[in-house]
Coordinates of N, CA and C and ligand atoms in Angstrom, one line a residue:
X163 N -84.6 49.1 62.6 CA -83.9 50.1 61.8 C -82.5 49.5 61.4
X164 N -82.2 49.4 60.1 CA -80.8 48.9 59.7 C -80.0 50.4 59.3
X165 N -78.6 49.7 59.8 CA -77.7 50.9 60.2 C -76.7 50.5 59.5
X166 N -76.7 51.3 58.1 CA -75.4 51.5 57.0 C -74.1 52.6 57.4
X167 N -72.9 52.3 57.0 CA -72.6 53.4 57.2 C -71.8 54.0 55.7
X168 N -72.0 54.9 55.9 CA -71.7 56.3 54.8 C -70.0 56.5 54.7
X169 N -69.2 55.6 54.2 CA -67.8 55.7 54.3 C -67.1 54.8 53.3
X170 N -65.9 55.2 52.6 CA -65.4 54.4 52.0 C -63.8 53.9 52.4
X171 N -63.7 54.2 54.2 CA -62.8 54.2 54.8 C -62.7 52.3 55.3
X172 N -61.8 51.6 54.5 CA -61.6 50.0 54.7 C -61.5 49.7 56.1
X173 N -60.3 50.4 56.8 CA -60.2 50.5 58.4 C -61.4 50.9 59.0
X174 N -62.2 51.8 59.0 CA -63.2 51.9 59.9 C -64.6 50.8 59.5
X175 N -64.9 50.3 58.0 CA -65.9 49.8 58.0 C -65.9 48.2 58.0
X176 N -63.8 47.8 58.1 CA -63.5 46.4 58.9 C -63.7 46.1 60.8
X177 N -63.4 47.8 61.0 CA -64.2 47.7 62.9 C -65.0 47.5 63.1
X178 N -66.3 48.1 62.2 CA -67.6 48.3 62.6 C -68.0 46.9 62.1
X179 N -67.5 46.3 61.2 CA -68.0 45.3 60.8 C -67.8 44.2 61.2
X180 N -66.7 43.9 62.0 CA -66.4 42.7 63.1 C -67.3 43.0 64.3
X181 N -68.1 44.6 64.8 CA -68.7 44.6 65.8 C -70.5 44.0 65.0
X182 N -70.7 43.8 63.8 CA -71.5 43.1 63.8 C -73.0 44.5 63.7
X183 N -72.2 45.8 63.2 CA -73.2 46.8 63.1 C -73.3 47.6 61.8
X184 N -72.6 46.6 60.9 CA -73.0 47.0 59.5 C -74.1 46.4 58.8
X185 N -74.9 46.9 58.5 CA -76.0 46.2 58.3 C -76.2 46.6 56.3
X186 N -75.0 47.6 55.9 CA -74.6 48.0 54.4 C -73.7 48.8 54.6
X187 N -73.9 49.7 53.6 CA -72.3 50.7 53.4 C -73.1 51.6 52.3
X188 N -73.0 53.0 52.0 CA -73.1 53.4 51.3 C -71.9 54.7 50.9
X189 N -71.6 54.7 49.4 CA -70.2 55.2 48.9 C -70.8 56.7 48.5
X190 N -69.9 57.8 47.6 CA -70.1 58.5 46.8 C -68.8 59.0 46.2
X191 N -68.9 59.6 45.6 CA -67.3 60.0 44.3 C -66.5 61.1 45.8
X192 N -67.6 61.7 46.7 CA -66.5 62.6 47.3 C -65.5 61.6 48.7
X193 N -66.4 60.6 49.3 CA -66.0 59.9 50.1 C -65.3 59.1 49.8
X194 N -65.3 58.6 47.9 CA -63.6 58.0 47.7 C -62.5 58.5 47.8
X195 N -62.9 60.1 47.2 CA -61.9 61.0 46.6 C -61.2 61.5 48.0
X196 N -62.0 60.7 49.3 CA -61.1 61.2 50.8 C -60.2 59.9 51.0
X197 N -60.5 59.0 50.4 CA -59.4 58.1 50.8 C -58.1 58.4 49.7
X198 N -56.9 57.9 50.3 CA -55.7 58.1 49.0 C -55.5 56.5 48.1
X199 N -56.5 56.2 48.0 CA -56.2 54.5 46.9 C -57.0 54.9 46.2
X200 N -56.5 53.3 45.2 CA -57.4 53.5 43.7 C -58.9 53.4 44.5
X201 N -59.8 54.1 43.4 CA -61.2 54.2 43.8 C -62.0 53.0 43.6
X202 N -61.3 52.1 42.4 CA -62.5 50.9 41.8 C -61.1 49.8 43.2
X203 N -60.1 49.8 43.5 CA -59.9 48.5 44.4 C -60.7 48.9 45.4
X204 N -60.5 49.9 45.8 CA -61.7 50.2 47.4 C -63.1 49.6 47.5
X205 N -63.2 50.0 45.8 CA -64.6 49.7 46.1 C -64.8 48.3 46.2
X206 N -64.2 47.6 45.3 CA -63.9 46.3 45.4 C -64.4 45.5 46.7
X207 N -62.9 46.3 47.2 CA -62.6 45.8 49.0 C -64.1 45.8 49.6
X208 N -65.0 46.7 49.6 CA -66.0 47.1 50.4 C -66.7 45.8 50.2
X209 N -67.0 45.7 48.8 CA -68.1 44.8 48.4 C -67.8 43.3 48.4
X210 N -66.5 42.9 48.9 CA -66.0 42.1 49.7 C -66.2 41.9 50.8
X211 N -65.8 42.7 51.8 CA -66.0 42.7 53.2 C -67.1 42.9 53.7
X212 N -68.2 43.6 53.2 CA -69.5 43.5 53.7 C -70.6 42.8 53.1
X213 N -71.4 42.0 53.8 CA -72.5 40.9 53.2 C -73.5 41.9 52.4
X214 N -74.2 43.1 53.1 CA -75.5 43.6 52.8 C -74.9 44.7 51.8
X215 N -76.0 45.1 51.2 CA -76.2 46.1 50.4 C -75.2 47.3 50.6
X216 N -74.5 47.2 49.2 CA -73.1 48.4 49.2 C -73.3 49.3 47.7
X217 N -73.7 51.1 48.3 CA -73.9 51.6 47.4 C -73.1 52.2 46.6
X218 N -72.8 52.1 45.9 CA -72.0 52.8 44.7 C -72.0 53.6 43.5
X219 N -71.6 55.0 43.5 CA -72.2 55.6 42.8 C -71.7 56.0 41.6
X220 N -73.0 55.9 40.3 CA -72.2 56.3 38.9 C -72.0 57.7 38.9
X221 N -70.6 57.7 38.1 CA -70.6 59.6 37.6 C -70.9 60.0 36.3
X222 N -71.6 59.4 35.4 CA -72.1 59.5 34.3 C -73.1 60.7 34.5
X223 N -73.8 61.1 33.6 CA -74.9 62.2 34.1 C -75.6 61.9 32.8
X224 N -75.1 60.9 31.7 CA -76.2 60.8 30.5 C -76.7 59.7 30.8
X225 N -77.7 59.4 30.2 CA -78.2 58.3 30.3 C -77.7 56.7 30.2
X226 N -77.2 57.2 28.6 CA -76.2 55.6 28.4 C -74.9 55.5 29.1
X227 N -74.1 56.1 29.8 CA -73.3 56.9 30.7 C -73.7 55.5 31.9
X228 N -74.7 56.2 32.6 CA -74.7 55.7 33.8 C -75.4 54.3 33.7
X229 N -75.9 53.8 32.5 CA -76.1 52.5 32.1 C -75.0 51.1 32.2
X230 N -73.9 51.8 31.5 CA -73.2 51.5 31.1 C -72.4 51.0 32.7
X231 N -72.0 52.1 33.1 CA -71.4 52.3 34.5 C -72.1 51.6 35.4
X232 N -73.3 51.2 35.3 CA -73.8 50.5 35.9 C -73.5 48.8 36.7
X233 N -73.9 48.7 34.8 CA -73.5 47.4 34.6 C -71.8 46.8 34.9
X234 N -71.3 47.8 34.7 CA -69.5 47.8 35.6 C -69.5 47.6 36.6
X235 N -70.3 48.3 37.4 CA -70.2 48.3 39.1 C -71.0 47.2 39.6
X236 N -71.8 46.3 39.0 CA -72.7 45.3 39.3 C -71.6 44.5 39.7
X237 N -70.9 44.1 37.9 CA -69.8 43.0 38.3 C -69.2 42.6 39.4
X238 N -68.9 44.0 40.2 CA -68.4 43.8 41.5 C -68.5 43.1 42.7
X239 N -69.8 42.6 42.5 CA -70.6 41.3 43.5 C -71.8 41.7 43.6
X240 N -72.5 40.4 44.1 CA -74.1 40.6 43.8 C -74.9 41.9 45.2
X241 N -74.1 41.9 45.7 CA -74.9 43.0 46.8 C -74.5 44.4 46.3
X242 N -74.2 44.6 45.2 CA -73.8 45.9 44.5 C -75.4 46.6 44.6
X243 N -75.3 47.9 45.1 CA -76.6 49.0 44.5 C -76.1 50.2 44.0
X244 N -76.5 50.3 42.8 CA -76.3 51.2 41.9 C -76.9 52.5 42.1
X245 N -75.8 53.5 42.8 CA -76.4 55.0 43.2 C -76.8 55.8 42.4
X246 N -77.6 56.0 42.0 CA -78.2 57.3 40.6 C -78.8 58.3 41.1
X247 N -78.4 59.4 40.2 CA -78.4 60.7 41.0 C -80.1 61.4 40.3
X248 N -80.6 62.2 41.3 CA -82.1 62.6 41.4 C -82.0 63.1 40.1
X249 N -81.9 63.3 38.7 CA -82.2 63.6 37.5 C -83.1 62.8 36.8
X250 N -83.8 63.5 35.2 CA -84.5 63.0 34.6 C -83.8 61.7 33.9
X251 N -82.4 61.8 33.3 CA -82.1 61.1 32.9 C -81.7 59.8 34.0
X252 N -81.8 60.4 35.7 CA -81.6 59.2 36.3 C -82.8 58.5 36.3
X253 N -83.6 59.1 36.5 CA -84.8 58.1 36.6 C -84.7 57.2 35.4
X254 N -85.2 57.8 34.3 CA -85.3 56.7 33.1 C -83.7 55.9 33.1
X255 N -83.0 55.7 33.8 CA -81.8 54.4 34.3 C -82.1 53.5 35.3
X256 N -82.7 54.7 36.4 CA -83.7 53.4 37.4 C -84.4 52.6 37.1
X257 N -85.3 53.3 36.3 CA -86.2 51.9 35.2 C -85.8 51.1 34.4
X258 N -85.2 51.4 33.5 CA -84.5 50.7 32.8 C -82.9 49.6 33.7
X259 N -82.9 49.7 34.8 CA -81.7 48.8 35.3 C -82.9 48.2 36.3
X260 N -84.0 48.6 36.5 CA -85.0 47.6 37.3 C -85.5 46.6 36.4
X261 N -86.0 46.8 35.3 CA -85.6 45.9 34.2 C -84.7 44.7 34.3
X262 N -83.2 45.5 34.3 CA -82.0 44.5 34.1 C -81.6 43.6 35.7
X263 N -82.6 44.3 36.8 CA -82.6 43.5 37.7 C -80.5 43.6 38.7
X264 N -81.4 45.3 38.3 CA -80.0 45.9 39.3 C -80.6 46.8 40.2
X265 N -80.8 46.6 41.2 CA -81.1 47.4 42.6 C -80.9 48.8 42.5
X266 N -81.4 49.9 42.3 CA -80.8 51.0 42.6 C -81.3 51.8 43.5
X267 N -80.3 53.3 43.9 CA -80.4 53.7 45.2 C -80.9 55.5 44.4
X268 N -81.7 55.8 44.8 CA -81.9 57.4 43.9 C -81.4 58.6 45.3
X269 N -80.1 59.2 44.7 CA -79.5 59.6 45.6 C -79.6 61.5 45.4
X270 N -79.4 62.0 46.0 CA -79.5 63.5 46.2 C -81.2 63.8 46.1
X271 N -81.4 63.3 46.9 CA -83.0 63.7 47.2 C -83.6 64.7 48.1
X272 N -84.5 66.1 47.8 CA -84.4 66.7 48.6 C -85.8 66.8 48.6
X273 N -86.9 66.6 48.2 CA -87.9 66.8 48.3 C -88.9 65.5 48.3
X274 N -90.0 65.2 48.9 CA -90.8 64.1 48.9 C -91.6 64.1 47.1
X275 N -91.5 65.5 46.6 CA -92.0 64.8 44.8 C -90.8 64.4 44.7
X276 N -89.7 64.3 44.5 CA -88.1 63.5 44.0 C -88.5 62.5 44.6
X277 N -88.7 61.8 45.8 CA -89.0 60.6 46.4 C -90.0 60.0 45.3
X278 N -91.5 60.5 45.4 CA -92.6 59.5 44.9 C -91.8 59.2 43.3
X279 N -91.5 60.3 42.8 CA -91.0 59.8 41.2 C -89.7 58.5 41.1
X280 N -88.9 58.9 42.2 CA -88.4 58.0 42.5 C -88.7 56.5 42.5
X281 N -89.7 56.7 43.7 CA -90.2 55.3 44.2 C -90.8 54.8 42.6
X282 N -91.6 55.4 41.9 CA -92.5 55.3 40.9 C -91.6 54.5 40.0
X283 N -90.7 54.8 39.7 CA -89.7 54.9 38.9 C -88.8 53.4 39.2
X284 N -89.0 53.2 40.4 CA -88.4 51.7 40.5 C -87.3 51.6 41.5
X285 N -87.1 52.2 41.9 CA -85.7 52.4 42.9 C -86.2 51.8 44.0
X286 N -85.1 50.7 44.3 CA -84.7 49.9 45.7 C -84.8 51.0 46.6
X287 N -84.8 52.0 46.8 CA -84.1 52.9 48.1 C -84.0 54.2 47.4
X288 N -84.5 55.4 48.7 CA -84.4 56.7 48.3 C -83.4 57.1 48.9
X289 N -82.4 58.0 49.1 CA -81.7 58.9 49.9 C -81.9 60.4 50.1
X290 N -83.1 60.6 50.7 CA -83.0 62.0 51.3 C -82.0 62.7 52.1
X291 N -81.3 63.7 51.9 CA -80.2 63.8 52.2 C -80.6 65.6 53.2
X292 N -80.9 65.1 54.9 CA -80.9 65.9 55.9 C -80.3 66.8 56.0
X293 N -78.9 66.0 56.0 CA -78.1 67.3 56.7 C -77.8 68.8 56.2
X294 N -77.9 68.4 54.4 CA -77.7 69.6 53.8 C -79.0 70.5 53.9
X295 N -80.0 69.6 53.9 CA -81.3 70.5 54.0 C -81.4 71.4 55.6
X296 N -80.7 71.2 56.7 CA -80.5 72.0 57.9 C -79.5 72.8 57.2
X297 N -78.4 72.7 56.7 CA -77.6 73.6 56.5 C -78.1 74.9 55.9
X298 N -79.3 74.3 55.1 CA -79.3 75.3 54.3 C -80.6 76.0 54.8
X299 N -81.5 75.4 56.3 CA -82.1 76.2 56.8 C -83.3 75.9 56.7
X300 N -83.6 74.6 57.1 CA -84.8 73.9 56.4 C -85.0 73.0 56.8
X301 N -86.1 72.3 57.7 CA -85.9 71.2 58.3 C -86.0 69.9 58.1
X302 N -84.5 69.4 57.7 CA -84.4 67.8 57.2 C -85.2 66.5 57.8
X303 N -85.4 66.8 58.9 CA -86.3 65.5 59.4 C -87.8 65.3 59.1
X304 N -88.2 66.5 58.8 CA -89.6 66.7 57.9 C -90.5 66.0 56.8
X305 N -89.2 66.0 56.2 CA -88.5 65.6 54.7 C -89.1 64.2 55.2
X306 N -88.4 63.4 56.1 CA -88.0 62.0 56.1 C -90.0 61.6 56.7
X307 N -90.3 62.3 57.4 CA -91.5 62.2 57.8 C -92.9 61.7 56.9
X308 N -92.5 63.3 56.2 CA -93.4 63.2 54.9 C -93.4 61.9 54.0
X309 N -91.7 61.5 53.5 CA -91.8 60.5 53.3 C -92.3 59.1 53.3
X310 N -92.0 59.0 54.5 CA -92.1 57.3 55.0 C -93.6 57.4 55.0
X311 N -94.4 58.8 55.6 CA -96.0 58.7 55.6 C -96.6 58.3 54.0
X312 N -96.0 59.1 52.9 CA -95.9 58.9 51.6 C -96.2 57.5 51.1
X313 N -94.9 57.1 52.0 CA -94.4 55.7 51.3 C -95.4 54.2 51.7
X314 N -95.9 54.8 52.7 CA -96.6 53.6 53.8 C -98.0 54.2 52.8
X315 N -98.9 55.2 52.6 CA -100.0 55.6 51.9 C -100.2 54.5 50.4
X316 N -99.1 54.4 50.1 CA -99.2 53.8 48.6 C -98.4 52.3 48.3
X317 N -98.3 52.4 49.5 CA -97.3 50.4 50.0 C -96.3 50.1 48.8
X318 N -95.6 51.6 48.4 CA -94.4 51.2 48.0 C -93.3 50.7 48.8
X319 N -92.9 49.8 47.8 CA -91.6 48.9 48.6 C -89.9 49.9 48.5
X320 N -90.3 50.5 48.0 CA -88.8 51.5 48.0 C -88.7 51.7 49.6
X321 N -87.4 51.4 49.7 CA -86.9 51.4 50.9 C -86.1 53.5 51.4
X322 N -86.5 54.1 52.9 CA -86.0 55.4 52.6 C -84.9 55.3 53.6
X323 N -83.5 55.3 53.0 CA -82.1 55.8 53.7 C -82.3 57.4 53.9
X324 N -82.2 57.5 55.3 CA -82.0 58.5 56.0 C -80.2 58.9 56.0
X325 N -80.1 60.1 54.7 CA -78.9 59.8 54.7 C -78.3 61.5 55.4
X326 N -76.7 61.5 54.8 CA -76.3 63.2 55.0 C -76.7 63.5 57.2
X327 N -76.4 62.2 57.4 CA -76.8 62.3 58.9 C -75.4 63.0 59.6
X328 N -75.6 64.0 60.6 CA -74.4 65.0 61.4 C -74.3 64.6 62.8
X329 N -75.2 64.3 63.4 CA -75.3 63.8 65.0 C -76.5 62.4 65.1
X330 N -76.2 62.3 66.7 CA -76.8 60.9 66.8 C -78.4 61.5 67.3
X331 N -78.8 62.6 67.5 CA -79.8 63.2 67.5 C -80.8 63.0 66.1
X332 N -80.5 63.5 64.5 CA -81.0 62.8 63.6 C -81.2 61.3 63.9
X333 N -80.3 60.5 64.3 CA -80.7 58.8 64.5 C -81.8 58.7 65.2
X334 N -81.9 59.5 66.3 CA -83.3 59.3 67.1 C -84.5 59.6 66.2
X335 N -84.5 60.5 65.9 CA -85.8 61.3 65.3 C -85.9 60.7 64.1
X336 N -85.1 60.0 63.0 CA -85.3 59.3 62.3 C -85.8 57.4 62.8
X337 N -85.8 57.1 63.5 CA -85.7 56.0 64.5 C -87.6 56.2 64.9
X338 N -87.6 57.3 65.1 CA -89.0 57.7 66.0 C -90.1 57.6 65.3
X339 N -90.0 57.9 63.8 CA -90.7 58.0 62.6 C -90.5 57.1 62.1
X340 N -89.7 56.0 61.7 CA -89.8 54.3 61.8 C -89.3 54.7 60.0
X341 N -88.1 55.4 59.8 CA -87.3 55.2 58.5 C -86.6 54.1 58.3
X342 N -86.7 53.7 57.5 CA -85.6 52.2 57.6 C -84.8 51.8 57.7
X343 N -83.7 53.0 57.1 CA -82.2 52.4 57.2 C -82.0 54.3 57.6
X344 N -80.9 54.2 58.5 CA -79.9 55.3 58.6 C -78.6 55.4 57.7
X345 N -78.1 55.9 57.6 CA -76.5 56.1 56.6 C -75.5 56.6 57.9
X346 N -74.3 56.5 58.2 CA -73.9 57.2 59.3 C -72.3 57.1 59.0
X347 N -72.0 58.6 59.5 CA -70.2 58.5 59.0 C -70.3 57.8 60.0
X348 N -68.9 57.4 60.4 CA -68.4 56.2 61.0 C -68.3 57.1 62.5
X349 N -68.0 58.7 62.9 CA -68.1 59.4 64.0 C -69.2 59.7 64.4
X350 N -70.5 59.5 63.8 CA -71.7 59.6 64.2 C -72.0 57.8 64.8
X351 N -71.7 56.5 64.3 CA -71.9 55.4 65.1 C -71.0 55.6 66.4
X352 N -70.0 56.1 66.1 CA -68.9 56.1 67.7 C -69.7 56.8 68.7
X353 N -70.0 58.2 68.6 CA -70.6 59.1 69.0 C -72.1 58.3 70.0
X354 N -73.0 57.1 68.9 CA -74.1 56.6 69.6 C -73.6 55.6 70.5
X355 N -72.8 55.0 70.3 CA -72.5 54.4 71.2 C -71.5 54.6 72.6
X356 N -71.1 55.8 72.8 CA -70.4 56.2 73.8 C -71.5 57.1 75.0
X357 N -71.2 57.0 76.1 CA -71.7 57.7 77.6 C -70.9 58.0 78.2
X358 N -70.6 59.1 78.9 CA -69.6 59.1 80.1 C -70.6 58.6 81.1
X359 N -71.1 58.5 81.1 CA -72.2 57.8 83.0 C -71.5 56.2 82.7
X360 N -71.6 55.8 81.3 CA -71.1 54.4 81.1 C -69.4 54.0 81.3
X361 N -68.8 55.0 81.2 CA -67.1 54.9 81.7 C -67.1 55.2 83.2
X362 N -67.9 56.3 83.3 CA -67.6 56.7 85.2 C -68.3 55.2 85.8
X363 N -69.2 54.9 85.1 CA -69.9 53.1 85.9 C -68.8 52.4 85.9
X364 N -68.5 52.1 84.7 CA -67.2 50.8 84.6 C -65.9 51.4 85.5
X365 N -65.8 52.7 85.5 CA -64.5 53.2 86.3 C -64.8 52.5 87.8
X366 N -65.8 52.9 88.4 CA -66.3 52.7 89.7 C -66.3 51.0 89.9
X367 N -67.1 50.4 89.1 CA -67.0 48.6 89.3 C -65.6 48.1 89.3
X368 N -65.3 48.7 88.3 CA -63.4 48.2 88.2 C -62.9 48.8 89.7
X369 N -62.9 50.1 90.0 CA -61.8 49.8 91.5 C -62.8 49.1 92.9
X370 N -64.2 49.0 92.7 CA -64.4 48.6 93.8 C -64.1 47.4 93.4
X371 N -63.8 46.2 93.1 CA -63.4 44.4 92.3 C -62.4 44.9 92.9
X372 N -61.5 45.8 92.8 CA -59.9 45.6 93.4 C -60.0 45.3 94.5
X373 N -61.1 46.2 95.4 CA -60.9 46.3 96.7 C -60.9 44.9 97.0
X374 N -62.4 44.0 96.7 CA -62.8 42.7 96.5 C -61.4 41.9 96.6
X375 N -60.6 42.0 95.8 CA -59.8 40.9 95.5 C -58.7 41.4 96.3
X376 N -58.8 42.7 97.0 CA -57.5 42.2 98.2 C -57.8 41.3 99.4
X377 N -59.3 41.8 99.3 CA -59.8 40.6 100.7 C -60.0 39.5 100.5
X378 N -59.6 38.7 99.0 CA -60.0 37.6 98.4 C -59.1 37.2 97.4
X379 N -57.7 37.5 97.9 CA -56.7 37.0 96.6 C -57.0 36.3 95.4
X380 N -57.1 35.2 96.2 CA -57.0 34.1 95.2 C -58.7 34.1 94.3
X381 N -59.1 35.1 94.3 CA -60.5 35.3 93.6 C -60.4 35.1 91.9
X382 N -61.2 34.2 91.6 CA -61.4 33.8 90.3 C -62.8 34.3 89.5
X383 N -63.2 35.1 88.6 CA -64.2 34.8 88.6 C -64.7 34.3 87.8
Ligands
E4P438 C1 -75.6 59.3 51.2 O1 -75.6 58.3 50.6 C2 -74.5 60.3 51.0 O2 -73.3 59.6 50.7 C3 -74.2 61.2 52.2 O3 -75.1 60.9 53.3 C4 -73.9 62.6 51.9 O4 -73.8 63.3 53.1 P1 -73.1 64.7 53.3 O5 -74.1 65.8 53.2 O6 -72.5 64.6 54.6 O7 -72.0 64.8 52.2

């Protein structure tokens, strides 16, 4: 399972990325609009500092719009994916930039027909987007289920980002179902990787070593 994270925060996706657990990055107009810098250096930065796939999303909503926009955000380096939003006019830009041999990501996905048209359509990557579908009372993991069963039926290569992730609970259950990429704010990776059983352990090894090294001063290890 490759583990992107959902942030356009430079400090948190230079930590995670010296630990060697970015495996991409995926952006949106609201997760710029949280940082306080220009939005195209950020993006810049991103697609600099990380090797794999970095999504970036047009705000055009017409066709030649997000064409256009496209081809802007390509420039940015070759691991650029071009985020297009679940519309009619996005699809026929999916196709038409699979054509021009630009990756794209079909994002606001809420149902498995938005997926197949999607995939149909040409898109690198779907983004079903979980979390809002729990919000609103509806069970997001379903969604991802139906999918990937969808996806594996008809051996399309569209890849499905499990995105809109809230806990490390989603990671499991998307993990379980064998989705391919997760998306994760940067407090949902912190979150999987913390235990208290794993600090009360280290707490306990660390003072018993003390004890060790009074009866053993000169102890090296
Ligand atoms: C995915 O690419 C989106 O950026 C993201 O997961 C949206 O999630 P939200 O529902 O937390 O805004």
């Amino acid at each position: 399972m490759k583990i992107f994270l959902d942030t356009a925060n430079l400090q948190l996706i230079k930590e995670y990325n010296e630990m060697g657990l970015v495996d991409g990055i995926t952006t949106n107009p609201t997760l710029l609009a949280k940082e306080n810098n220009d939005p195209i250096e950020i993006m810049k930065e991103i697609v600099r500092l990380v090797k794999g796939p970095v999504s970036l999303e047009v705000v055009s909503q017409d066709y030649e719009g997000m064409i256009d926009e496209a081809h802007r955000l390509k420039k940015f380096g070759e691991n650029v994916v071009v985020k297009i939003p679940m519309t009619s006019n996005g699809l026929k830009a999916i196709r038409r930039l699979k054509e021009d041999h630009i990756d794209t990501n079909c994002t606001l996905v809420f149902s498995s027909n938005q997926a197949i048209l999607a995939a149909k359509s040409g898109a690198r990557y779907v983004s079903p987007f979980i979390g809002r579908l729990d919000d609103a009372g509806h069970k997001g993991m379903n969604l991802i289920k139906e999918i990937v069963e969808i996806f594996k039926n008809y051996n399309f290569d569209t890849e499905v980002i499990v995105a809109s992730v809230r806990h490390p609970l989603h990671v499991i259950s998307a993990a379980r179902i064998g989705a391919d990429i997760v998306t994760l704010p940067p407090d949902v990776l912190a979150k999987m990787l913390k235990h208290p059983l794993t600090d009360k352990g280290l707490d306990t090894f660390n003072s018993d070593w003390e004890k060790v090294k009074k009866t053993y001063p000169n102890l090296i290890l």
